[in-house]
Amino acid sequence: MNNHDILVLYYSRYGATKELARLIAEGIEAVPGVNARIRTVPAVSTVCEASEPSVPVDGAPYVEYSDLKDCIGLALGSPTRFGNMASPMKYFWDGSSSEWMSGSLIGKPACVFTSTGSMHGGQESTLLTMMIPLLHHGMMVLGLPYSEPDLMSSTSGGSPYGVTHHAHADGRAPISPEEARLAKAQGKRLALTALKLIS
């Protein structure tokens, strides 16, 4: 059986969103026939001469627009910046007009995830705003159903719009067991949906 790739694309400053991405990828790869292709985006700078190296020093490789075309589904994650996705992720999507014109993402399933420094730091608004470019690309956005019992019991993160994490002000709070289970469940749901859509 040929394996199909689901793109797990994230930006992470202090590591919490990166850890959510890893857990979502684990859920994806629990489904036979599916691989998680983990990618990140480079930071942006207000200094025009500043640039990131072409290959990250550590962690996931940088995403290429061809990764969008090649995937059968997408998990998109970013930390919250004033209730919105971080500028490096927004910058990536702002440059995706060729993919929009070719329709390379139309009909593919997607989900979103985020991490915040405070419980009321814009988790749900960040998830909702990350959905907007995906909808413009014609993707089918998946949430997390309340059949996941951790949505009702979690006191740290979790949302029907997508998995979340409360990292605290220093960004160092570990992923809670409920958050981890929700992340894996979201990845598995995305993979199962993607396979149904291509069958």
XYZ file of N, CA and C in Angstrom, residues 3-187:
555
model
N 1.900 4.972 0.835
C 1.577 5.923 1.889
C 1.334 7.300 1.286
N 0.373 8.004 1.842
C 0.042 9.357 1.432
C 0.499 10.320 2.518
N 0.939 11.510 2.111
C 1.451 12.491 3.060
C 0.377 13.488 3.479
N 0.335 13.734 4.773
C -0.437 14.846 5.320
C 0.567 15.844 5.870
N 0.436 17.079 5.444
C 1.360 18.124 5.847
C 0.979 18.654 7.227
N 1.934 18.628 8.143
C 1.778 19.248 9.466
C 2.682 20.478 9.454
N 2.080 21.622 9.277
C 2.812 22.869 9.103
C 2.617 23.757 10.319
N 3.721 24.171 10.927
C 3.604 24.954 12.158
C 4.692 26.018 12.212
N 4.460 27.003 13.066
C 5.498 27.927 13.506
C 5.510 27.870 15.022
N 6.699 27.836 15.613
C 6.802 27.761 17.066
C 7.979 28.598 17.523
N 7.751 29.429 18.519
C 8.818 30.285 19.042
C 9.510 29.638 20.234
N 8.714 29.052 21.139
C 9.286 28.492 22.363
C 9.112 26.979 22.486
N 8.482 26.353 21.500
C 8.431 24.894 21.478
C 7.087 24.261 21.744
N 6.118 25.019 22.278
C 4.823 24.416 22.614
C 4.041 24.023 21.359
N 3.998 24.904 20.365
C 3.273 24.586 19.137
C 3.978 23.459 18.387
N 5.287 23.444 18.455
C 6.060 22.350 17.855
C 5.691 21.013 18.485
N 5.518 20.987 19.802
C 5.144 19.746 20.485
C 3.734 19.318 20.108
N 2.803 20.264 19.977
C 1.465 19.921 19.497
C 1.545 19.317 18.100
N 2.396 19.893 17.236
C 2.566 19.364 15.881
C 3.058 17.929 15.919
N 3.997 17.653 16.811
C 4.525 16.285 16.932
C 3.426 15.307 17.350
N 2.576 15.726 18.294
C 1.499 14.857 18.763
C 0.436 14.645 17.676
N 0.121 15.688 16.936
C -0.817 15.553 15.824
C -0.247 14.593 14.783
N 1.051 14.722 14.508
C 1.701 13.806 13.565
C 1.631 12.366 14.060
N 1.757 12.184 15.356
C 1.641 10.840 15.933
C 0.245 10.266 15.682
N -0.772 11.107 15.850
C -2.131 10.666 15.565
C -2.333 10.342 14.100
N -1.743 11.148 13.223
C -1.831 10.894 11.779
C -1.222 9.541 11.443
N -0.047 9.291 11.978
C 0.674 8.078 11.615
C 0.140 6.831 12.307
N -0.839 7.007 13.205
C -1.528 5.843 13.777
C -2.489 5.233 12.764
N -2.737 5.946 11.676
C -3.635 5.467 10.622
C -2.789 4.819 9.522
N -2.999 3.538 9.230
C -2.195 2.876 8.190
C -2.356 3.557 6.828
N -1.232 3.665 6.124
C -1.250 4.233 4.787
C -1.038 5.723 4.731
N -0.744 6.359 5.875
C -0.585 7.814 5.914
C 0.720 8.173 6.625
N 1.443 9.127 6.055
C 2.642 9.691 6.674
C 2.380 11.135 7.069
N 3.016 11.585 8.137
C 2.998 13.001 8.509
C 4.268 13.642 7.962
N 4.101 14.679 7.154
C 5.236 15.450 6.632
C 5.303 16.736 7.454
N 6.214 16.795 8.412
C 6.293 17.929 9.335
C 7.195 19.006 8.741
N 6.653 20.230 8.688
C 7.391 21.365 8.140
C 7.126 22.605 8.997
N 8.040 23.564 8.922
C 7.890 24.830 9.629
C 8.138 25.986 8.663
N 8.024 27.192 9.159
C 8.290 28.390 8.354
C 9.384 29.192 9.031
N 10.194 29.913 8.258
C 11.234 30.741 8.884
C 10.639 31.965 9.563
N 11.357 32.477 10.542
C 10.948 33.719 11.197
C 11.073 34.873 10.215
N 10.329 35.927 10.466
C 10.475 37.154 9.668
C 11.100 38.221 10.552
N 11.693 39.210 9.915
C 12.406 40.242 10.650
C 12.021 41.622 10.145
N 12.027 42.598 11.032
C 11.784 43.985 10.617
C 13.039 44.591 10.009
N 14.174 43.905 10.143
C 15.428 44.377 9.558
C 15.543 43.787 8.161
N 15.562 44.635 7.149
C 15.509 44.163 5.762
C 16.671 43.246 5.398
N 17.847 43.457 5.991
C 19.008 42.642 5.633
C 19.025 41.305 6.360
N 18.223 41.164 7.402
C 18.250 39.934 8.191
C 17.541 38.819 7.447
N 18.106 37.620 7.507
C 17.443 36.480 6.894
C 17.803 35.214 7.651
N 16.912 34.249 7.586
C 17.152 32.955 8.198
C 18.034 32.127 7.272
N 18.766 31.170 7.813
C 19.512 30.270 6.921
C 18.540 29.477 6.055
N 19.008 29.039 4.883
C 18.117 28.328 3.959
C 17.677 26.968 4.509
N 18.439 26.436 5.450
C 18.086 25.183 6.118
C 18.073 25.458 7.622
N 16.991 25.069 8.328
C 16.949 25.340 9.773
C 18.103 24.670 10.512
N 18.545 25.314 11.582
C 19.618 24.762 12.389
C 19.190 23.442 13.013
N 17.935 23.376 13.484
C 17.402 22.125 14.016
C 15.898 22.102 13.778
N 15.305 20.967 14.052
C 13.860 20.831 13.894
C 13.460 20.506 12.470
N 12.193 20.753 12.167
C 11.626 20.390 10.869
C 12.192 21.267 9.755
N 12.252 20.727 8.525
C 12.665 21.554 7.378
C 11.641 22.655 7.109
N 12.081 23.675 6.383
C 11.161 24.729 5.976
C 10.206 24.194 4.908
N 8.980 24.667 4.973
C 7.965 24.261 4.015
C 8.264 24.860 2.639
N 7.879 24.155 1.609
C 7.890 24.674 0.248
C 6.460 24.628 -0.260
N 6.129 25.499 -1.213
C 4.752 25.526 -1.701
C 4.373 24.213 -2.376
N 5.363 23.480 -2.864
C 5.072 22.166 -3.452
C 4.542 21.185 -2.405
N 4.869 21.415 -1.125
C 4.337 20.549 -0.064
C 2.814 20.638 -0.012
N 2.267 21.815 -0.324
C 0.807 21.971 -0.330
C 0.182 21.136 -1.438
N 0.812 21.151 -2.584
C 0.297 20.399 -3.732
C 0.386 18.898 -3.480
N 1.471 18.466 -2.836
C 1.742 17.047 -2.664
C 0.905 16.387 -1.572
N 0.383 17.165 -0.629
C -0.292 16.572 0.523
C -1.744 16.210 0.207
N -2.283 15.283 1.011
C -3.711 14.952 0.890
C -4.519 15.600 2.009
N -3.858 16.303 2.907
C -4.505 17.000 4.011
C -3.493 17.882 4.708
N -3.981 18.778 5.557
C -3.116 19.756 6.210
C -3.535 19.985 7.650
N -2.557 19.945 8.560
C -2.738 20.413 9.939
C -1.896 21.674 10.077
N -2.521 22.782 10.432
C -1.857 24.090 10.461
C -1.816 24.620 11.886
N -0.623 24.971 12.368
C -0.492 25.429 13.742
C 0.365 26.665 13.894
N -0.034 27.518 14.814
C 0.721 28.731 15.106
C 0.440 29.156 16.537
N 1.430 29.752 17.213
C 1.112 30.397 18.481
C 0.250 31.631 18.233
N -0.381 32.095 19.267
C -1.250 33.260 19.157
C -0.457 34.554 19.231
N -0.779 35.467 18.338
C -0.235 36.824 18.394
C -1.418 37.780 18.352
N -1.822 38.260 19.520
C -2.952 39.181 19.628
C -4.207 38.621 18.951
N -4.469 37.352 19.217
C -5.678 36.711 18.703
C -5.602 36.295 17.254
N -4.408 36.274 16.693
C -4.233 35.915 15.292
C -3.006 35.015 15.164
N -2.808 34.437 13.977
C -1.616 33.631 13.754
C -0.371 34.518 13.747
N 0.770 33.925 14.032
C 2.034 34.660 14.048
C 2.404 35.108 12.632
N 3.124 36.220 12.548
C 3.442 36.815 11.241
C 4.225 35.889 10.310
N 5.143 35.019 10.788
C 5.804 34.119 9.840
C 4.825 33.196 9.111
N 3.801 32.731 9.812
C 2.819 31.871 9.153
C 1.940 32.685 8.212
N 1.544 33.866 8.642
C 0.748 34.743 7.769
C 1.537 35.094 6.509
N 2.825 35.342 6.646
C 3.682 35.672 5.513
C 3.703 34.527 4.505
N 3.783 33.300 4.998
C 3.777 32.140 4.105
C 2.482 32.087 3.299
N 1.343 32.231 3.985
C 0.062 32.147 3.279
C -0.158 33.335 2.350
N 0.372 34.482 2.696
C 0.253 35.641 1.809
C 0.951 35.402 0.472
N 1.906 34.490 0.447
C 2.633 34.195 -0.785
C 2.109 32.996 -1.556
N 0.919 32.520 -1.198
C 0.415 31.274 -1.798
C -0.573 31.493 -2.939
N -0.492 32.633 -3.607
C -1.476 32.926 -4.662
C -1.370 31.961 -5.843
N -0.169 31.467 -6.160
C -0.042 30.500 -7.259
C -0.809 29.224 -6.953
N -0.743 28.783 -5.692
C -1.477 27.586 -5.290
C -2.983 27.843 -5.321
N -3.379 29.069 -4.957
C -4.787 29.428 -5.025
C -5.270 29.427 -6.471
N -4.463 29.991 -7.365
C -4.859 30.062 -8.774
C -4.938 28.668 -9.417
N -4.051 27.782 -9.012
C -4.066 26.433 -9.584
C -5.095 25.527 -8.911
N -5.598 25.958 -7.753
C -6.587 25.149 -7.036
C -6.013 23.897 -6.413
N -4.717 23.914 -6.070
C -4.063 22.687 -5.607
C -4.546 22.207 -4.238
N -5.247 23.057 -3.482
C -5.733 22.635 -2.164
C -7.239 22.393 -2.127
N -7.916 22.642 -3.231
C -9.376 22.500 -3.246
C -9.786 21.067 -2.894
N -10.713 20.966 -1.936
C -11.265 19.673 -1.564
C -10.456 18.863 -0.577
N -9.298 19.387 -0.155
C -8.483 18.663 0.819
C -8.913 19.052 2.237
N -8.874 18.096 3.171
C -9.255 18.420 4.550
C -8.117 19.107 5.299
N -8.495 19.932 6.269
C -7.506 20.651 7.069
C -8.013 20.803 8.494
N -7.081 20.976 9.419
C -7.417 21.312 10.801
C -6.391 22.317 11.296
N -6.695 22.967 12.413
C -5.829 24.012 12.949
C -5.567 23.770 14.438
N -4.435 24.307 14.922
C -4.091 24.166 16.335
C -3.246 25.357 16.767
N -3.270 25.642 18.080
C -2.546 26.819 18.579
C -2.113 26.647 20.030
N -1.253 27.546 20.465
C -0.794 27.612 21.849
C -0.770 29.074 22.274
N -1.167 29.338 23.529
C -1.183 30.703 24.050
C -0.497 30.774 25.408
N -0.082 31.982 25.757
C 0.553 32.200 27.046
C -0.437 32.321 28.180
N -1.692 32.641 27.879
C -2.718 32.737 28.911
C -3.974 32.035 28.444
N -4.815 31.676 29.382
C -6.040 30.957 29.042
C -6.954 31.784 28.154
N -6.914 33.087 28.291
C -7.803 33.955 27.525
C -7.006 34.810 26.551
N -5.958 34.223 25.995
C -5.053 34.944 25.107
C -5.405 34.856 23.641
N -6.625 34.439 23.330
C -7.041 34.425 21.933
C -6.960 33.078 21.263
N -7.065 31.984 22.035
C -6.970 30.651 21.439
C -7.989 30.461 20.321
N -9.252 30.702 20.616
C -10.283 30.396 19.618
C -10.265 31.382 18.459
N -9.962 32.654 18.703
C -9.899 33.598 17.587
C -8.719 33.275 16.673
N -7.629 32.787 17.242
C -6.489 32.387 16.414
C -6.862 31.209 15.527
N -7.540 30.232 16.099
C -7.979 29.085 15.296
C -8.901 29.535 14.169
N -9.844 30.402 14.487
C -10.796 30.862 13.475
C -10.101 31.667 12.378
N -9.150 32.527 12.744
C -8.477 33.316 11.715
C -7.534 32.459 10.873
N -6.976 31.392 11.437
C -6.159 30.484 10.627
C -7.004 29.733 9.605
N -8.286 29.562 9.900
C -9.165 28.874 8.954
C -9.434 29.707 7.698
N -9.361 31.024 7.818
C -9.780 31.897 6.709
C -8.991 31.649 5.424
N -7.637 31.649 5.446
C -6.944 31.366 4.187
C -7.204 29.960 3.674
N -7.439 29.016 4.575
C -7.722 27.643 4.149
C -9.053 27.581 3.408
N -10.043 28.314 3.894
C -11.338 28.365 3.212
C -11.204 29.048 1.856
N -10.381 30.085 1.766
C -10.151 30.742 0.479
C -9.494 29.786 -0.516
N -8.693 28.867 -0.006
C -8.048 27.866 -0.857
C -8.984 26.697 -1.194
N -10.197 26.714 -0.668
C -11.150 25.655 -0.982
C -11.004 24.406 -0.143
N -10.300 24.514 0.985
C -10.113 23.345 1.842
C -11.366 23.087 2.674
N -11.484 21.870 3.174
C -12.601 21.469 4.028
C -12.081 21.406 5.457
N -12.500 22.357 6.288
C -11.942 22.508 7.632
C -12.665 21.604 8.623
N -11.871 20.829 9.366
C -12.393 19.908 10.381
C -12.175 20.477 11.772
N -13.142 20.309 12.638
C -12.967 20.637 14.045
C -12.783 19.366 14.853
N -12.956 19.499 16.146
C -12.896 18.355 17.063
C -14.284 18.153 17.657
N -14.893 16.996 17.463
C -16.249 16.784 17.983
C -16.255 16.526 19.488
N -17.383 16.801 20.106
C -17.519 16.563 21.546
C -17.627 15.086 21.893
N -17.538 14.220 20.902
C -17.390 12.797 21.203
C -16.015 12.524 21.821
N -15.113 13.513 21.742
C -13.836 13.434 22.457
C -14.078 13.914 23.883
N -14.102 13.011 24.867
C -14.468 13.397 26.240
C -13.549 14.444 26.857
N -12.302 14.515 26.390
C -11.365 15.493 26.958
C -11.774 16.931 26.678
N -12.604 17.155 25.672
C -13.078 18.520 25.429
C -13.904 19.039 26.598
N -14.590 18.159 27.280
C -15.434 18.562 28.406
C -14.672 18.615 29.729
N -13.558 17.902 29.815
C -12.866 17.807 31.100
C -11.578 18.613 31.175
N -11.039 19.040 30.035
C -9.768 19.760 30.036
C -9.911 21.127 30.718
N -8.940 21.457 31.566
C -8.918 22.777 32.207
C -7.735 23.606 31.716
N -7.044 23.104 30.695
C -5.861 23.815 30.211
C -5.983 24.238 28.755
N -6.533 23.419 27.920
C -6.657 23.745 26.501
C -7.602 22.774 25.821
N -7.981 23.104 24.621
C -8.904 22.253 23.877
C -10.073 23.071 23.392
N -10.533 22.803 22.184
C -11.618 23.573 21.595
C -12.253 22.753 20.490
N -13.555 22.922 20.241
C -14.158 22.234 19.103
C -13.632 22.757 17.772
N -12.952 23.920 17.772
C -12.375 24.464 16.547
C -11.014 23.847 16.231
N -10.390 23.226 17.230
C -9.071 22.622 17.064
C -8.374 22.554 18.401
N -7.348 21.725 18.477
C -6.653 21.529 19.744
C -5.862 22.789 20.106
N -5.821 23.078 21.416
C -5.074 24.220 21.924
C -4.243 23.798 23.127
N -3.307 24.677 23.496
C -2.461 24.432 24.659
C -2.256 25.744 25.400
N -2.329 25.677 26.721
C -2.036 26.840 27.564
C -0.599 26.697 28.050
N 0.307 27.460 27.439
C 1.741 27.320 27.706
C 2.222 28.148 28.885
N 1.383 29.029 29.430
C 1.725 29.967 30.497
C 2.627 31.072 29.956
N 2.840 32.106 30.748
C 3.530 33.314 30.279
C 4.962 33.036 29.828
N 5.627 32.075 30.469
C 7.010 31.776 30.088
C 7.097 30.758 28.960
N 5.950 30.242 28.512
C 5.937 29.289 27.407
C 6.436 27.907 27.752
N 6.574 27.616 29.036
C 7.226 26.359 29.423
C 6.291 25.296 30.012
N 5.020 25.590 30.117
C 4.113 24.586 30.690
C 4.035 23.377 29.773
N 4.156 22.176 30.331
C 4.093 20.984 29.480
C 2.683 20.768 28.932
N 2.608 20.053 27.833
C 1.317 19.653 27.264
C 0.626 18.757 28.287
N -0.634 19.059 28.598
C -1.362 18.242 29.572
C -1.786 16.916 28.928
N -2.087 15.910 29.736
C -2.563 14.639 29.159
C -3.803 14.816 28.290
N -4.720 15.705 28.716
C -5.930 15.943 27.908
C -5.578 16.578 26.567
N -4.691 17.569 26.594
C -4.266 18.234 25.362
C -3.588 17.248 24.423
N -2.748 16.379 24.987
C -2.044 15.390 24.161
C -3.026 14.430 23.495
N -4.003 13.971 24.253
C -4.990 13.053 23.671
C -5.808 13.746 22.583
N -6.165 15.006 22.813
C -6.917 15.744 21.806
C -6.082 15.968 20.542
N -4.802 16.253 20.703
C -3.928 16.453 19.541
C -3.838 15.171 18.710
N -3.649 14.049 19.380
C -3.568 12.772 18.650
C -4.903 12.455 17.979
N -5.996 12.731 18.668
C -7.315 12.477 18.091
C -7.556 13.356 16.874
N -7.102 14.604 16.935
C -7.272 15.506 15.798
C -6.471 15.011 14.600
N -5.241 14.561 14.842
C -4.428 14.020 13.753
C -5.043 12.783 13.137
